[in-house]
Amino acid sequence: MSTALPTSSLGRLVRGTGPGLLLAHGAGGGIDANYGPVLDTLAAQHTVVGPDYPGTGRTPRAGAPLSLDGLADELVATAVEEGVETFAIAGYSLGSSVAVRAAARHPERVTALILTAGFAHPNPRMLLAARLWRDLLRSNDLEHLAGFLSLIGLSAPALDAVGPGDLDTALKNTAATIPPGTQDHLDLLIDHVDVRADLPTIAVPTLVISTTLDQLVTPHHHRQLADAIPGAQYAEIPTGHLPFVEQPEQWGALMRDFLHAGRA
């Protein structure tokens, strides 16, 4: 049974031609921030629809708290409004949970799932990190927030390789580009995300991509997704939580090849 679709209020990027591919970005991210480095790869063979969540990129902040069902429905509605009736969904981080819920609520529209750095439900360790993130944001301590996000977002090898001057520049950039809707995304993640009951119902080809050096959403979470989704494939990238920063070529190729194999 399908769920009725709302009118989408989400600003969106639309690129490419071919079968549909809907993108679901992470908390405090955005389509350009999370998928920018792989867009050319994905749009070469797909019609890519990338909606920005409320308070990021092209979309103003919401006036009410976000819900997982509401966000999933609006993402699906965005694709349909762009003439893309069926589509694979590539979800990153929080977007993986959104993608799973969208597939559970709209099974007739979703053809495949790619879940990168994803989680079904935040465990105590992840909640600790997310609450610290939210607390620093609430206190407007953007300097320390940028430091915390760099420590937990990048892998140790990537951060070890950064020069002192480059780190200062990166921290200033991070502090200056935190989307206004980030706290709303974190409220959703901390208080309302649990798709564990949805996982056994997923009946489309699914690729779980584990970011093996991830210190925010650890591989524990990626395994939980892969183990609970019937027939899910599992792949690994040696990166922290930001594959688009550390390993964009490898990430883009994994997604492209999985989608291509599904059509062959």
XYZ file of C-alpha atoms in Angstrom:
264
model
C 0.000 0.000 0.000
C 1.287 3.449 -0.922
C 1.284 6.557 1.216
C -0.213 9.744 -0.240
C 2.369 12.362 -1.152
C 2.459 15.946 0.128
C 3.441 18.958 -1.942
C 7.189 19.293 -1.484
C 8.563 22.518 -0.016
C 12.135 21.365 -0.621
C 14.489 23.234 -2.930
C 16.263 20.815 -5.210
C 19.030 20.187 -7.679
C 18.155 18.200 -10.835
C 20.929 16.906 -13.106
C 21.468 14.363 -15.856
C 19.258 11.966 -17.818
C 18.350 8.303 -17.456
C 16.806 6.234 -14.667
C 15.884 8.142 -11.522
C 18.253 8.577 -8.572
C 17.046 10.440 -5.478
C 19.660 11.719 -3.018
C 19.184 11.968 0.761
C 21.900 13.972 2.539
C 23.157 13.988 6.115
C 22.361 16.104 9.185
C 23.926 19.533 8.968
C 24.885 18.782 5.384
C 23.199 19.571 2.086
C 23.163 18.172 -1.438
C 26.124 20.236 -2.643
C 28.134 19.661 0.540
C 27.542 15.893 0.729
C 27.215 14.908 -2.944
C 28.942 17.709 -4.880
C 32.170 15.764 -5.596
C 30.255 12.721 -6.982
C 27.440 14.478 -8.864
C 29.150 14.286 -12.270
C 29.669 10.542 -11.817
C 26.063 9.927 -10.768
C 24.437 12.259 -13.316
C 26.345 10.687 -16.235
C 23.806 7.836 -16.353
C 20.912 8.993 -14.141
C 18.378 11.725 -13.657
C 19.568 12.865 -10.234
C 17.150 14.693 -7.942
C 18.801 16.193 -4.871
C 16.454 17.873 -2.363
C 17.915 19.995 0.433
C 16.346 19.389 3.858
C 14.747 22.377 5.599
C 17.402 24.854 6.710
C 20.082 23.774 4.214
C 21.086 24.824 0.718
C 18.066 25.838 -1.347
C 15.439 25.260 1.371
C 14.445 27.676 4.158
C 14.295 26.441 7.732
C 11.078 24.694 8.793
C 8.666 26.364 11.184
C 7.929 23.109 13.006
C 9.984 20.112 14.196
C 10.939 17.608 11.502
C 9.547 14.077 11.435
C 11.131 11.104 9.720
C 7.893 10.168 7.923
C 7.365 13.751 6.811
C 10.899 14.151 5.502
C 10.802 10.799 3.696
C 7.461 11.649 2.066
C 8.679 15.088 0.986
C 11.820 13.634 -0.586
C 9.753 11.172 -2.608
C 7.313 13.964 -3.570
C 10.220 16.083 -4.819
C 11.302 13.384 -7.277
C 7.736 12.807 -8.493
C 7.237 16.564 -8.983
C 10.288 16.518 -11.252
C 8.693 13.812 -13.411
C 10.750 10.996 -11.901
C 8.136 8.399 -10.958
C 10.454 5.574 -9.823
C 14.015 5.843 -8.573
C 16.858 4.412 -6.579
C 17.691 6.324 -3.391
C 21.248 7.026 -2.257
C 21.228 7.968 1.418
C 24.212 9.290 3.367
C 24.374 9.285 7.199
C 20.952 10.542 8.426
C 19.893 10.249 4.785
C 20.263 6.470 5.035
C 17.499 6.371 7.658
C 15.398 8.712 5.523
C 15.971 6.440 2.500
C 14.954 3.308 4.398
C 11.763 4.974 5.655
C 10.976 6.237 2.135
C 11.375 2.702 0.737
C 9.145 1.291 3.489
C 6.412 3.886 2.898
C 6.610 4.033 -0.925
C 7.684 0.554 -2.059
C 6.131 0.957 -5.511
C 8.426 3.905 -6.290
C 11.807 2.832 -4.872
C 13.872 0.504 -7.093
C 17.116 0.217 -5.081
C 18.894 1.624 -2.016
C 22.476 2.731 -1.401
C 23.153 3.426 2.281
C 26.508 5.082 3.069
C 27.748 5.731 6.631
C 24.220 4.926 7.751
C 22.434 3.838 10.908
C 19.072 2.372 11.848
C 19.009 3.903 15.320
C 21.718 5.882 17.153
C 23.400 3.809 19.884
C 24.604 5.411 23.158
C 28.046 6.269 21.726
C 26.553 8.004 18.701
C 23.972 9.799 20.855
C 26.798 11.130 23.033
C 28.490 12.627 19.965
C 25.243 14.016 18.516
C 24.260 15.620 21.842
C 27.688 17.250 22.153
C 27.278 18.549 18.597
C 23.849 19.966 19.460
C 25.011 21.468 22.761
C 27.909 23.312 21.100
C 25.519 24.548 18.421
C 22.962 25.744 20.977
C 25.635 27.657 22.881
C 26.789 29.216 19.574
C 30.351 28.040 20.280
C 31.117 27.604 16.591
C 34.901 27.566 17.040
C 34.826 24.554 19.359
C 32.043 22.974 17.303
C 34.224 23.136 14.181
C 37.051 21.475 16.099
C 34.780 18.745 17.422
C 33.288 18.047 13.975
C 36.767 17.814 12.447
C 37.933 15.388 15.152
C 34.920 13.127 14.774
C 34.170 13.656 11.078
C 37.557 13.046 9.492
C 39.507 9.813 9.831
C 42.683 9.875 11.911
C 44.916 9.362 8.818
C 43.243 12.278 7.018
C 43.543 14.597 10.008
C 47.116 13.466 10.679
C 48.045 14.604 7.164
C 46.632 18.145 7.464
C 49.123 20.991 7.838
C 48.666 23.517 10.703
C 47.728 26.411 8.414
C 45.351 24.230 6.429
C 43.646 23.088 9.635
C 43.012 26.687 10.744
C 41.510 27.506 7.343
C 39.347 24.368 7.391
C 38.074 25.119 10.912
C 37.136 28.691 9.960
C 35.326 27.402 6.867
C 33.447 24.771 8.884
C 32.351 27.347 11.465
C 31.171 29.718 8.720
C 29.152 27.168 6.743
C 27.025 25.408 9.380
C 23.478 25.333 7.905
C 20.791 27.109 9.954
C 18.640 23.944 10.036
C 21.335 21.774 11.644
C 19.756 21.821 15.103
C 16.428 20.663 13.626
C 18.236 17.759 11.912
C 19.956 16.813 15.176
C 16.680 16.981 17.123
C 15.238 14.527 14.583
C 18.274 12.229 14.743
C 18.537 12.191 18.544
C 14.858 11.898 19.432
C 13.023 10.268 16.515
C 15.165 8.107 14.227
C 14.542 4.375 14.535
C 14.062 2.359 11.330
C 14.944 -1.053 12.789
C 11.421 -2.363 12.178
C 11.567 -1.189 8.541
C 14.748 -3.095 7.635
C 13.277 -6.630 7.239
C 10.557 -5.189 4.948
C 13.016 -3.803 2.382
C 12.592 -5.856 -0.797
C 14.783 -3.969 -3.307
C 18.489 -4.451 -4.127
C 20.461 -2.683 -1.411
C 24.123 -1.741 -1.085
C 25.421 -0.817 2.375
C 28.689 1.126 2.160
C 30.697 1.084 5.378
C 33.018 4.016 6.070
C 35.459 1.852 8.017
C 37.362 4.645 9.824
C 34.156 6.457 10.824
C 34.173 7.784 14.392
C 30.695 9.341 14.301
C 28.594 6.552 12.753
C 30.849 3.594 13.447
C 30.922 0.344 11.381
C 28.794 -1.257 14.131
C 25.869 0.669 12.614
C 26.686 -0.222 9.010
C 26.778 -3.943 9.867
C 23.437 -3.640 11.649
C 21.878 -2.287 8.443
C 23.459 -4.923 6.189
C 22.566 -7.814 8.504
C 18.893 -6.814 8.822
C 18.065 -5.977 5.167
C 17.334 -9.157 3.194
C 20.030 -9.807 0.582
C 21.909 -6.574 1.177
C 25.357 -6.241 -0.374
C 28.147 -4.800 1.772
C 31.162 -2.781 0.675
C 33.846 -0.856 2.545
C 35.732 2.402 1.970
C 38.723 3.298 4.184
C 37.451 6.741 5.154
C 36.051 8.654 8.085
C 32.490 9.978 8.086
C 33.115 12.237 5.082
C 33.731 10.014 2.017
C 33.066 12.998 -0.264
C 36.133 14.667 1.294
C 38.459 11.680 1.731
C 37.505 9.157 -0.992
C 35.100 10.758 -3.501
C 36.338 8.763 -6.521
C 35.996 5.420 -4.752
C 32.601 6.353 -3.313
C 31.247 7.555 -6.652
C 32.508 4.448 -8.454
C 30.906 2.085 -5.906
C 27.528 3.759 -6.313
C 27.772 3.956 -10.112
C 28.796 0.298 -10.493
C 26.050 -0.978 -8.162
C 23.370 0.955 -10.048
C 24.773 -0.161 -13.413
C 24.812 -3.832 -12.314
C 21.185 -3.505 -11.227
C 20.173 -2.404 -14.715
C 22.254 -5.009 -16.570
